[in-house]
Coordinates of C-alpha atoms and ligand atoms in Angstrom, one line a residue:
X1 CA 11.1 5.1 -14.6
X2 CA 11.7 7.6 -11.5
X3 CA 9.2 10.5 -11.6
X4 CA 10.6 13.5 -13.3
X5 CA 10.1 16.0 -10.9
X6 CA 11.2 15.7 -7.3
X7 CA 8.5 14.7 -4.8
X8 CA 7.3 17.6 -2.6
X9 CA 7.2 17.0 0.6
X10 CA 3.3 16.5 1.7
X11 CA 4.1 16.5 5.4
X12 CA 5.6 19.8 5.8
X13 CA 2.5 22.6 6.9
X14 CA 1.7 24.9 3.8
X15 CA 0.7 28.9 5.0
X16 CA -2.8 29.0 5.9
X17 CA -4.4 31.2 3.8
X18 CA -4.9 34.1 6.2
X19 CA -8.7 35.1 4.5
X20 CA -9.8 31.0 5.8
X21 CA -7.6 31.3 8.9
X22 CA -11.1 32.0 10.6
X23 CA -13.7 30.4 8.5
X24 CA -17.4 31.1 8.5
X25 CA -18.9 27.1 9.5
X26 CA -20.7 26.5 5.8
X27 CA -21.8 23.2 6.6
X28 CA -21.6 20.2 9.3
X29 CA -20.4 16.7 9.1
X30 CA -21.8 14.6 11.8
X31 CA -19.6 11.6 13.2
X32 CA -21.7 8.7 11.5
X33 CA -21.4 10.6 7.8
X34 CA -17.7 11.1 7.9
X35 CA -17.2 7.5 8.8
X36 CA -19.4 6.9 5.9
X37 CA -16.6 8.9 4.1
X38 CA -13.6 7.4 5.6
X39 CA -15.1 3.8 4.5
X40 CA -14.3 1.0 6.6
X41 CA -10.5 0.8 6.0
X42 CA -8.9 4.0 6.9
X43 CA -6.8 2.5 9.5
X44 CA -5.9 -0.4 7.1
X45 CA -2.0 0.5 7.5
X46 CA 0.9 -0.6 10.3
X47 CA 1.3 3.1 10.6
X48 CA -0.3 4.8 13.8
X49 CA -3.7 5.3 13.5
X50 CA -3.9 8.7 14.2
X51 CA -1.9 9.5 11.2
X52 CA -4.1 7.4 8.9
X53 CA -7.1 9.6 9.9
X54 CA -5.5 12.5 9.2
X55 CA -4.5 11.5 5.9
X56 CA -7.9 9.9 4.8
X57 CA -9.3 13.3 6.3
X58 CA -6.9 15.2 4.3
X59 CA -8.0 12.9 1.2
X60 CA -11.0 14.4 1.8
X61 CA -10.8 17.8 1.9
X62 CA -8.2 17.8 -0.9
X63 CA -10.8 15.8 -3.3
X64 CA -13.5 18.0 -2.6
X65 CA -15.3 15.6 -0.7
X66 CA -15.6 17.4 2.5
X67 CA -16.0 20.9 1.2
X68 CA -14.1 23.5 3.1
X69 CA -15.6 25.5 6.1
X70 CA -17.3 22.2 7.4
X71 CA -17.4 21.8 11.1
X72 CA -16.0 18.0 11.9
X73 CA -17.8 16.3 14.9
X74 CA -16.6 16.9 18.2
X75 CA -13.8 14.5 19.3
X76 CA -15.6 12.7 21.4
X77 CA -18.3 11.8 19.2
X78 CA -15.9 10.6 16.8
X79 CA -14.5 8.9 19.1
X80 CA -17.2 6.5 19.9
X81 CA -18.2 6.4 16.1
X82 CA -14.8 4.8 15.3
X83 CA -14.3 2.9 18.6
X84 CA -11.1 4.8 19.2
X85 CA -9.5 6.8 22.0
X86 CA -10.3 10.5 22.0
X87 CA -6.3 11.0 22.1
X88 CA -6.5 9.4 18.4
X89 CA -9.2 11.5 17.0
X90 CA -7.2 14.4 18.9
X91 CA -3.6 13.8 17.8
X92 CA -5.6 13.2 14.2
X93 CA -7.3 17.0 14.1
X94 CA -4.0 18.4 15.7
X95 CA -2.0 17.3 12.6
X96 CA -4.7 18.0 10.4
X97 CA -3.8 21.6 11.8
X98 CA -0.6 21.5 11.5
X99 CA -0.6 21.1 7.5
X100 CA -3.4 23.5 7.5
X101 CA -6.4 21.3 6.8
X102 CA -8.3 22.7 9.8
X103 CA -8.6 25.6 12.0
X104 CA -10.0 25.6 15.5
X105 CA -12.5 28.3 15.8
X106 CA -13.8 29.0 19.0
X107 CA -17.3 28.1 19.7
X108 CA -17.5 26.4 16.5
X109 CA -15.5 23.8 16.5
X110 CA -12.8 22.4 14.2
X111 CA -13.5 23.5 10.5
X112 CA -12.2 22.6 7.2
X113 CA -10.1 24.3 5.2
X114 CA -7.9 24.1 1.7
X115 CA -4.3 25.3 2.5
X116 CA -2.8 27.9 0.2
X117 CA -0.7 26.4 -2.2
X118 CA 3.1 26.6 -2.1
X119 CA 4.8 28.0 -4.9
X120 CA 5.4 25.9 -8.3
X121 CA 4.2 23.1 -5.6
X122 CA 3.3 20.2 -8.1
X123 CA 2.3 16.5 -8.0
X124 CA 5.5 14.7 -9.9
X125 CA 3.1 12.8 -11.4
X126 CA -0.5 13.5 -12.4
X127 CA -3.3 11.1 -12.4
X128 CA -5.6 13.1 -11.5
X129 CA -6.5 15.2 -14.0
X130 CA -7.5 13.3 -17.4
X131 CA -6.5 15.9 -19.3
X132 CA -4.7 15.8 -23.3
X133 CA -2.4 18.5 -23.4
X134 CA -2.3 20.8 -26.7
X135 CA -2.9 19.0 -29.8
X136 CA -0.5 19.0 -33.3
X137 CA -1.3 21.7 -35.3
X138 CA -2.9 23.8 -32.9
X139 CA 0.3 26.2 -32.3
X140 CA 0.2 27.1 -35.8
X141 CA -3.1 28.0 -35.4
X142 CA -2.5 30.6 -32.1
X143 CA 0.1 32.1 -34.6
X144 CA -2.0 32.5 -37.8
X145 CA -4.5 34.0 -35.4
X146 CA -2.2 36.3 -33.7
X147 CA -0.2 37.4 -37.2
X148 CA -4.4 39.1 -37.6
X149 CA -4.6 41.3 -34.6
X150 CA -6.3 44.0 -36.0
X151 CA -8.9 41.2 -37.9
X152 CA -9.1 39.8 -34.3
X153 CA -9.6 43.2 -32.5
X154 CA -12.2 43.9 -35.1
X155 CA -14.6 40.9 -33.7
X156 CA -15.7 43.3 -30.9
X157 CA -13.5 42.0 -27.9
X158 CA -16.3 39.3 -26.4
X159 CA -20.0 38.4 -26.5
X160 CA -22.5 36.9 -24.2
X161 CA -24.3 34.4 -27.3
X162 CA -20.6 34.2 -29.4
X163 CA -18.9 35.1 -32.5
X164 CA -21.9 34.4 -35.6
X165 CA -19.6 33.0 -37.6
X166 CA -18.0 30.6 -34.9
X167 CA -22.1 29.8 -34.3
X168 CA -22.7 28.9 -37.6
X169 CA -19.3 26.6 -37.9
X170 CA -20.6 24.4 -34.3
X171 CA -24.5 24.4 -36.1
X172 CA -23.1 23.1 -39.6
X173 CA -21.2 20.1 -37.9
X174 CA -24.7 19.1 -35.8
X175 CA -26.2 19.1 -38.9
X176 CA -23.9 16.9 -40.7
X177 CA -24.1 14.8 -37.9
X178 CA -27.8 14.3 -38.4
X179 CA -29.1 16.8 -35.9
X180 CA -30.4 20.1 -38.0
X181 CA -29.1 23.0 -36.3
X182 CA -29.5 27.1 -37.0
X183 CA -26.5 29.3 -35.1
X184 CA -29.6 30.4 -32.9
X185 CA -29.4 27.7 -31.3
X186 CA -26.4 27.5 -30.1
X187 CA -24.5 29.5 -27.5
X188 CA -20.3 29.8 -27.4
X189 CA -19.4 29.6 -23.5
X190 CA -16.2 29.0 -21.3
X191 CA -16.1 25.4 -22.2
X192 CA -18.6 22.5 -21.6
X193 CA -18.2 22.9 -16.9
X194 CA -19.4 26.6 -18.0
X195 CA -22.5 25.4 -20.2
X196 CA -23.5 23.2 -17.4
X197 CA -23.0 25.3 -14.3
X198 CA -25.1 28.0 -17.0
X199 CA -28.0 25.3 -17.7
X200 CA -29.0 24.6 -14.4
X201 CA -28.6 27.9 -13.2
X202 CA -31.1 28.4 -15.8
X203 CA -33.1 25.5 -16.0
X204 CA -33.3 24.0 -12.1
X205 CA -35.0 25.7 -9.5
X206 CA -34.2 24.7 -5.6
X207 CA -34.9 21.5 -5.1
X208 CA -35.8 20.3 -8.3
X209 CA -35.0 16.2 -8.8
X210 CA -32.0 15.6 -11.4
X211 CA -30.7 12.2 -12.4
X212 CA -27.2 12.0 -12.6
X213 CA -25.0 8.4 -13.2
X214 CA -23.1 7.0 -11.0
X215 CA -20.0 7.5 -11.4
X216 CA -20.3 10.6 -13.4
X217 CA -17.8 13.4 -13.7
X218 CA -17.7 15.0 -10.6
X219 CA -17.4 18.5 -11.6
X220 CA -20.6 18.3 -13.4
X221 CA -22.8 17.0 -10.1
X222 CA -21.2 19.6 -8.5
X223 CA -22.8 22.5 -10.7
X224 CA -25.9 21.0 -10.5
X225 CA -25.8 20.7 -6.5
X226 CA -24.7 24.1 -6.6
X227 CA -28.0 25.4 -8.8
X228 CA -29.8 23.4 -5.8
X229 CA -30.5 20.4 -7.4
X230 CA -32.0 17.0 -5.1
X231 CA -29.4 14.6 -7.1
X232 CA -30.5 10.7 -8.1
X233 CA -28.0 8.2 -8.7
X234 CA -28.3 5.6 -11.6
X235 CA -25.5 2.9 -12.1
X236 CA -23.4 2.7 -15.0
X237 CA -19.7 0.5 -15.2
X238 CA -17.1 -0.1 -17.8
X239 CA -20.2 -3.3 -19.4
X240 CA -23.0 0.2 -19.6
X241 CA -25.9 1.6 -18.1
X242 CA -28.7 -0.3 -16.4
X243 CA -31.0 1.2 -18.8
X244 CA -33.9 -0.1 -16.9
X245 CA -33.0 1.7 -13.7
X246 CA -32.6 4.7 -15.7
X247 CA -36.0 4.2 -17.5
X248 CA -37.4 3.4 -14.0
X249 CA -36.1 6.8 -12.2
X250 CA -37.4 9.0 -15.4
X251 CA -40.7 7.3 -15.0
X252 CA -40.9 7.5 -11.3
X253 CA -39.1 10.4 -10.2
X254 CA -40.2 12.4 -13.1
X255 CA -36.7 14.9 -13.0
X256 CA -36.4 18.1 -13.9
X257 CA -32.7 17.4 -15.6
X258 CA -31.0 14.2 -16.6
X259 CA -27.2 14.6 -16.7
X260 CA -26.0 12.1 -18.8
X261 CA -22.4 11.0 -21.0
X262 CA -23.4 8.7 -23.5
X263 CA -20.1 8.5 -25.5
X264 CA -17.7 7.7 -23.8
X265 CA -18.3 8.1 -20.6
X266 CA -16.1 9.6 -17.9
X267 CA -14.7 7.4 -16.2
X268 CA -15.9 4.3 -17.4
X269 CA -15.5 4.7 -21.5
X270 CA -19.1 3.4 -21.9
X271 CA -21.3 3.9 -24.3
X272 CA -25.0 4.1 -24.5
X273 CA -26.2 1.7 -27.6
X274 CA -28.7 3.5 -30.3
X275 CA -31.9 1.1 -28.9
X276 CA -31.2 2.4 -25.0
X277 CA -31.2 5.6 -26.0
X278 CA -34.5 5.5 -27.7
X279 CA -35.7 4.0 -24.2
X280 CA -34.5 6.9 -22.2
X281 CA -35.4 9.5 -24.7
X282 CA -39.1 8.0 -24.8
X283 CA -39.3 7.7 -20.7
X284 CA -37.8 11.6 -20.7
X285 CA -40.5 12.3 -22.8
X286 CA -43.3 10.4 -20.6
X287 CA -41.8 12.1 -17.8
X288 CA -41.0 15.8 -19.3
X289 CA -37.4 15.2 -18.0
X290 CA -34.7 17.5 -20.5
X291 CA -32.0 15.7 -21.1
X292 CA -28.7 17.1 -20.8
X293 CA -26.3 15.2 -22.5
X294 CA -22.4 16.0 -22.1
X295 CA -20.6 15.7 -25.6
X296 CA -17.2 16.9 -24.6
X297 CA -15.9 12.9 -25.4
X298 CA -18.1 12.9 -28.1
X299 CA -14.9 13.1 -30.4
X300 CA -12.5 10.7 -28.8
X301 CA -13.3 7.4 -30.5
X302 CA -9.7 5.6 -30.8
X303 CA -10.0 3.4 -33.2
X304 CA -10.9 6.8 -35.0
X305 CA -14.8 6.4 -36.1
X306 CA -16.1 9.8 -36.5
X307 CA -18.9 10.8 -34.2
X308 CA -22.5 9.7 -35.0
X309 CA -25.9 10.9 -34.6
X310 CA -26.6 13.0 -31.4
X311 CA -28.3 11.7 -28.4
X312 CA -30.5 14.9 -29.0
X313 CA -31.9 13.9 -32.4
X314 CA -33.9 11.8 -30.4
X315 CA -35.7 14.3 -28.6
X316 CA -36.5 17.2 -31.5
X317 CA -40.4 17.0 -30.8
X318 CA -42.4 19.2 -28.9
X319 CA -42.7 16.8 -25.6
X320 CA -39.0 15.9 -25.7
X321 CA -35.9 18.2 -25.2
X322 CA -32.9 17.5 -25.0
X323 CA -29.8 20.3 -24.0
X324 CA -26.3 19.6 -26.0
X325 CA -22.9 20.5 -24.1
X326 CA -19.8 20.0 -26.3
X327 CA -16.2 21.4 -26.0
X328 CA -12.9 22.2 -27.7
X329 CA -11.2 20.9 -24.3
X330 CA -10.3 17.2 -25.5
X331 CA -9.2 17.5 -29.1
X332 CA -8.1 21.0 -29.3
X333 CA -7.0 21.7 -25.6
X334 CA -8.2 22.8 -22.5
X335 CA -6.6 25.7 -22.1
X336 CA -8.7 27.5 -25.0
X337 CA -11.4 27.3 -22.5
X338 CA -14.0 27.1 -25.7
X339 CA -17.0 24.9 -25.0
X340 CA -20.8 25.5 -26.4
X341 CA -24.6 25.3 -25.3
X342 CA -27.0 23.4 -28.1
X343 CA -30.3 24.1 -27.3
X344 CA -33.6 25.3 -28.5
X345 CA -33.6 29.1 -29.5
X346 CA -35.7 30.1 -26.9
X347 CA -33.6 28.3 -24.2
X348 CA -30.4 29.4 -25.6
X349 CA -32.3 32.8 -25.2
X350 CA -32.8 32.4 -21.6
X351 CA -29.0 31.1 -20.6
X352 CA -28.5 34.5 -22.8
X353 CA -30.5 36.6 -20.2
X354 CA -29.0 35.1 -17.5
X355 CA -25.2 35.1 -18.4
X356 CA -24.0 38.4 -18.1
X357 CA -25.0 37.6 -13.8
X358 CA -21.8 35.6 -14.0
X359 CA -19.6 35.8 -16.9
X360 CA -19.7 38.9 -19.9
X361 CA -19.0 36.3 -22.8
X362 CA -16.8 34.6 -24.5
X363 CA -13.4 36.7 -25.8
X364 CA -12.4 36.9 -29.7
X365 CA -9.0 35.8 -29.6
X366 CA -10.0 32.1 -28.2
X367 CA -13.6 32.6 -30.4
X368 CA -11.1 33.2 -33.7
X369 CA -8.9 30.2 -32.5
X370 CA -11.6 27.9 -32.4
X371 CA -13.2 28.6 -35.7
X372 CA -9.6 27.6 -37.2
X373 CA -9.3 24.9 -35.1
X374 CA -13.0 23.7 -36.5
X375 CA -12.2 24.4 -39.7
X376 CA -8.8 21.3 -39.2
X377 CA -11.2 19.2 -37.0
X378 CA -11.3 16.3 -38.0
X379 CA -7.5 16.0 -39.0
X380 CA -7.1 17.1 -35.6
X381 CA -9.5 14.5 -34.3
X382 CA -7.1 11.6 -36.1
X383 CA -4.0 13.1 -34.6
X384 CA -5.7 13.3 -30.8
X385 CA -7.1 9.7 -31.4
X386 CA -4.0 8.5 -32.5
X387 CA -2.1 9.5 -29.5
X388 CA -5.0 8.4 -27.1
X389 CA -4.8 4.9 -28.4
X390 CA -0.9 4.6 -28.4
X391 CA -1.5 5.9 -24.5
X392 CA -4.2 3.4 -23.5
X393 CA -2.0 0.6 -25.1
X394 CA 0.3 1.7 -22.8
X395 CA -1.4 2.0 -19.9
X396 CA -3.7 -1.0 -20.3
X397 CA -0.3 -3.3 -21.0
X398 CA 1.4 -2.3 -18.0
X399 CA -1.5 -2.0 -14.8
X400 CA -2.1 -5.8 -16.3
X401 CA 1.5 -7.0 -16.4
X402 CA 2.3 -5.3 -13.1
X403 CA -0.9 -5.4 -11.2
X404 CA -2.2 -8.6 -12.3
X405 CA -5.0 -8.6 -9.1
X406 CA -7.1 -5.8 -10.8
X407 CA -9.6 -6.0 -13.6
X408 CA -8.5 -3.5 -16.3
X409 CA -11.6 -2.8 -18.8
X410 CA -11.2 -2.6 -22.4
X411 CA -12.0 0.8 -23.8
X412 CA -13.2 2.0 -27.1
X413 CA -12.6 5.5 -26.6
X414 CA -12.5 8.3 -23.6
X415 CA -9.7 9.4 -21.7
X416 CA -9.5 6.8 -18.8
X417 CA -9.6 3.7 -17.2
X418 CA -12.1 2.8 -14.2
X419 CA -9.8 0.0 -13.4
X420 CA -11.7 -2.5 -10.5
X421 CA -9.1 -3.3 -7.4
X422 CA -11.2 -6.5 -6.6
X423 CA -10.6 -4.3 -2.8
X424 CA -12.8 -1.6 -1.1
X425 CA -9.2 0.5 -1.0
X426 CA -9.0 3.3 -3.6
X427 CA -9.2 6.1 -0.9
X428 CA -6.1 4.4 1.1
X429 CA -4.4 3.5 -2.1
X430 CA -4.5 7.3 -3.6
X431 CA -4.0 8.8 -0.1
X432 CA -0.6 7.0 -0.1
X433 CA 0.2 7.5 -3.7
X434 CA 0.1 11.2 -2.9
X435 CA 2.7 10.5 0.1
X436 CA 5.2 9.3 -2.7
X437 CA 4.6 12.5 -5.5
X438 CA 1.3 10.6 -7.3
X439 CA -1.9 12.3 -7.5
X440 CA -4.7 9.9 -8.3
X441 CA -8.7 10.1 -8.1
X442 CA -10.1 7.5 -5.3
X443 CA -13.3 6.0 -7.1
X444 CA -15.4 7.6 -4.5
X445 CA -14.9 11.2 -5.8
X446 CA -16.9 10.5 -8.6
X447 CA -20.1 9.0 -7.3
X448 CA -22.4 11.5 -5.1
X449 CA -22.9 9.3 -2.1
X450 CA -19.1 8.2 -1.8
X451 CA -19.5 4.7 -3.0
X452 CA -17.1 2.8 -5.5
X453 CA -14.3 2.5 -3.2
X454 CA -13.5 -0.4 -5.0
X455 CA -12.1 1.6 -8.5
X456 CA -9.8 3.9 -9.2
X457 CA -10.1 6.1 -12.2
X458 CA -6.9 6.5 -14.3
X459 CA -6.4 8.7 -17.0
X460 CA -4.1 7.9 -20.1
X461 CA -4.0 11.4 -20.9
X462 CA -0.3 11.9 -19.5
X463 CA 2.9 11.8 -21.8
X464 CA 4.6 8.1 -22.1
X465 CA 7.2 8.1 -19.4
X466 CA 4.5 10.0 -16.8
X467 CA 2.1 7.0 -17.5
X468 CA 4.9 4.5 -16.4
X469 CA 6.4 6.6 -13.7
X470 CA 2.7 6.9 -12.2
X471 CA 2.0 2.6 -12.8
X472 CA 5.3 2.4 -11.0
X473 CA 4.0 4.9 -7.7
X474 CA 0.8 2.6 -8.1
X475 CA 2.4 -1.1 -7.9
X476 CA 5.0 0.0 -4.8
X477 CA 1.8 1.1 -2.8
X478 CA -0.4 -2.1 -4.0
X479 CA 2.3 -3.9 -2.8
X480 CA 2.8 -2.0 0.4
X481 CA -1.3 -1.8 1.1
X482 CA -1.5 -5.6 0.3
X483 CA 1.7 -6.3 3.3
X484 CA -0.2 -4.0 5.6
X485 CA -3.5 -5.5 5.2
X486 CA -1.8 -8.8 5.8
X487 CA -0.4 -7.8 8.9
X488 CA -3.5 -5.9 9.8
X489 CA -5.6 -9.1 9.4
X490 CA -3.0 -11.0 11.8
X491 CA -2.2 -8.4 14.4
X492 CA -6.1 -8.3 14.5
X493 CA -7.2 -11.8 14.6
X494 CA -9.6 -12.6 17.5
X495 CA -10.2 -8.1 18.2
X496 CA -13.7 -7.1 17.8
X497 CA -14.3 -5.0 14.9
X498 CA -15.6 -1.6 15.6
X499 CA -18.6 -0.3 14.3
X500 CA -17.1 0.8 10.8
X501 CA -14.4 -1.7 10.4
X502 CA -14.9 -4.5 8.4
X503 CA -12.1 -6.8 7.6
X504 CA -10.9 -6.3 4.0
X505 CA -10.5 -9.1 1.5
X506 CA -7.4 -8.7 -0.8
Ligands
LIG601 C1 -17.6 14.8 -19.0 C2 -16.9 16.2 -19.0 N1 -17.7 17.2 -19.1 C3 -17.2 18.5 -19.0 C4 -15.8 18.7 -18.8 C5 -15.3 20.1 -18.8 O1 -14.9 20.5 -20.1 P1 -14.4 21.9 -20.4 O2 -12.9 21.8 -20.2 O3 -14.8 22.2 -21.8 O4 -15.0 22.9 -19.5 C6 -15.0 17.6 -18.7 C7 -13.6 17.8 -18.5 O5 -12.9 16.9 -18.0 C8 -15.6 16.3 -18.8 O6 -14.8 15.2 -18.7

């Protein structure tokens, strides 16, 4: 099926924003790192390869990757790095310009930056969120709430710990789930990204070790980089964790913080059997690591189990602690923005203290909301599960009728697919996908050193006929990648490689 909306046209410049037009230099990329980044098949297409280097650039910057304001090496430099002319690397930063990318400013360079948006500019298809839109039911809700102003305008307008009652409602279900829980120990935020970027704000100081998995989600690395955390990879795929790397790191590295997604992990789906997390809980406690485990998938189980015992029941006793995010945002919807904190009382006292630095609290009409929506939960949980599974049957059907060459997991539960290409392309296979109105995730935005260019995450969150218009975009540019890697690998035979390009497989 065609995508719905008309592709926009990625190649015509956007406005720079006229506030980054001249960008303070926030950080530096030298020439051997950002071919790290490129990986070695940037220039795998027929096209020129100026333009390829813009776009996997682009890629970049757009993903997050490259964060704006960074100064890119000189073109010489780059240059040599690539074994290319300097007219490439040239013609590459001059279109990079001319879509707004990067900005030449003098005596520093050529610096990143994001492009203002263009008005009701859209992908026509989006993979790139894995994100459920509203769930059944929860429009009534909005218009019970609202039909109460005046019971809603009595709450107090917003609050930096949350509404009691709406406390007392997210306690009573961690206790029915086998972890005892008082409302004092829990704190109502902005949803779950807001808990985290809150706990290690809180919790990390500069240069404090954390263990995050790789992949992970990549907004949550990027909180705890932010707080100034040293991050530490451990592997997990679509088969698990390597529990005994993890157990290793703890005991080693001894962390401050251990970021982890045990239920259905995002983006693999994993999750973390009841004996490995006894391991890791006992080598956090050795270590005095905190554990803090993201729930917001907690819920998503699609053959419709409900939830089990918390990771954090493990870690109740005086040497282990564990911190609890959870979130409205999968079940419910994102848009409520209604996530929560479950920690000791006293920590939950100190995010308190620290809060009103950043946010004033969390507002009544969205507090009221979710106390509804919590008191429906778990028919909302069937009717959110229900569609998810219907979705992945979909999606899981069609990327293995029509792209038979990758290995498509199977997946209890979760939002998404980490599908394996069998081919270091994801970045070359998303960068193109956006060229024809598809917004994917290359695999490498979700690890902290850039690695996994073989995957590609992809969400079945999206309506029915989005899921088949975004498999079509995907098996054009498979087939287009694999013709130009087969031309590549003939045009090439007998040319020396340059430092960063290996010959690709497919
Ligand atoms: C693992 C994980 N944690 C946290 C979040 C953010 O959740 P929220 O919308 O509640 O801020 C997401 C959203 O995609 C997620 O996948």
């Amino acid at each position: 099926m065609p995508p719905s909306r008309p592709v926009p046209d990625t190649t015509a410049a956007p406005a720079p924003l006229p506030l980054v037009a001249r960008p303070a230099v926030r950080a530096h990329v030298g020439a051997r790192r950002l071919a790290t980044l490129l990986g070695p098949d940037w220039d795998a297409g027929r096209g020129a390869a100026y333009v390829a280097l813009a776009d996997r650039v682009r890629l970049l910057v757009e993903d997050g990757r490259l964060a704006p304001q960074t100064r890119l090496p000189a073109e010489r430099e780059l240059a040599e790095e690539l074994g290319r002319s300097r007219t490439t690397i040239v013609s590459a930063y001059a279109r990079l310009r001319e879509t707004g990318h990067l900005v030449s400013v003098r005596g520093s360079g050529s610096v990143t930056v994001l492009p203002a948006p263009r008005d009701g500019e859209r992908a026509a298809v989006d993979f790139a969120h894995a994100v459920p839109g509203p769930v059944v039911g929860l429009a009534d809700v909005l218009r019970e709430v609202a039909a109460d102003a005046e019971g809603v305008l009595a709450l107090g307008g917003f609050d930096v710990l949350g509404d009691p009652a709406l406390r007392a409602r997210i306690a009573d279900r961690y206790t029915r789930r086998g972890l005892p829980t008082t409302p004092e120990e829990v704190m109502v935020t902005l949803g779950a990204q807001h808990g985290l970027a809150l706990v290690a704000r809180t919790l990390l100081r500069p240069g404090d070790r954390v263990v995050v998995e790789s992949p992970t989600y990549p907004h949550g690395y990027e909180a705890l980089r932010e707080a100034g955390a040293r991050l530490v990879p451990t592997p997990v795929g679509s088969d698990g964790w390597d529990v005994d790397h993890l157990v290793d790191v703890l005991d080693r590295v001894r962390p401050a913080l251990a970021y982890l997604l045990p239920d259905f992990h995002n983006p693999t789906g994993a999750t973390l059997g009841a004996e490995d997390r006894r391991r890791v809980a006992a080598a956090a406690r050795r270590s005095g690591t905190v554990l803090v485990v993201d729930e917001t998938t907690v819920d998503l189980d699609l053959d419709g189990r409900p939830a089990g015992e918390p990771f954090a029941a493990l870690c109740t006793d005086r040497l282990a602690s564990a911190v609890t995010l959870g979130s409205l945002g999968k079940v419910a919807w994102g848009g409520l923005r209604i996530g929560w904190v479950r920690a000791d009382a006293r920590t939950v006292h100190q995010l308190a203290h620290r809060r009103p630095a950043g946010d004033l609290g969390t507002p009544a009409f969205e507090q009221r909301v979710a106390g509804v929506v919590l008191d429906r939960y778990d028919a909302m949980v069937r009717a959110r599960s229900e569609e998810l599974r219907e979705r992945r049957d979909l999606l899981v059907g069609l990327l293995r009728r029509d792209l038979p060459a990758w290995q498509v997991p199977d997946v209890a539960g979760g939002l998404c697919l980490w599908v394996d290409l069998g081919v270091p392309v994801s970045s070359a296979l998303a960068s193109a996908a956006q060229a024809r109105g598809l917004r994917v995730t290359a695999g490498p935005k979700f690890c902290i050193d850039g690695t996994h260019e073989r995957f590609l995450r992809v969400p079945f969150t999206a309506a029915p006929e989005v899921i088949a218009a975004g498999v079509a975009v995907l098996r054009e540019v498979w087939d287009d990648l694999h013709r130009d890697v087969t031309h590549l690998r003939r045009t090439a035979r007998g040319a020396a490689p340059g430092p960063h390009r290996q010959p690709l497989t497919l």
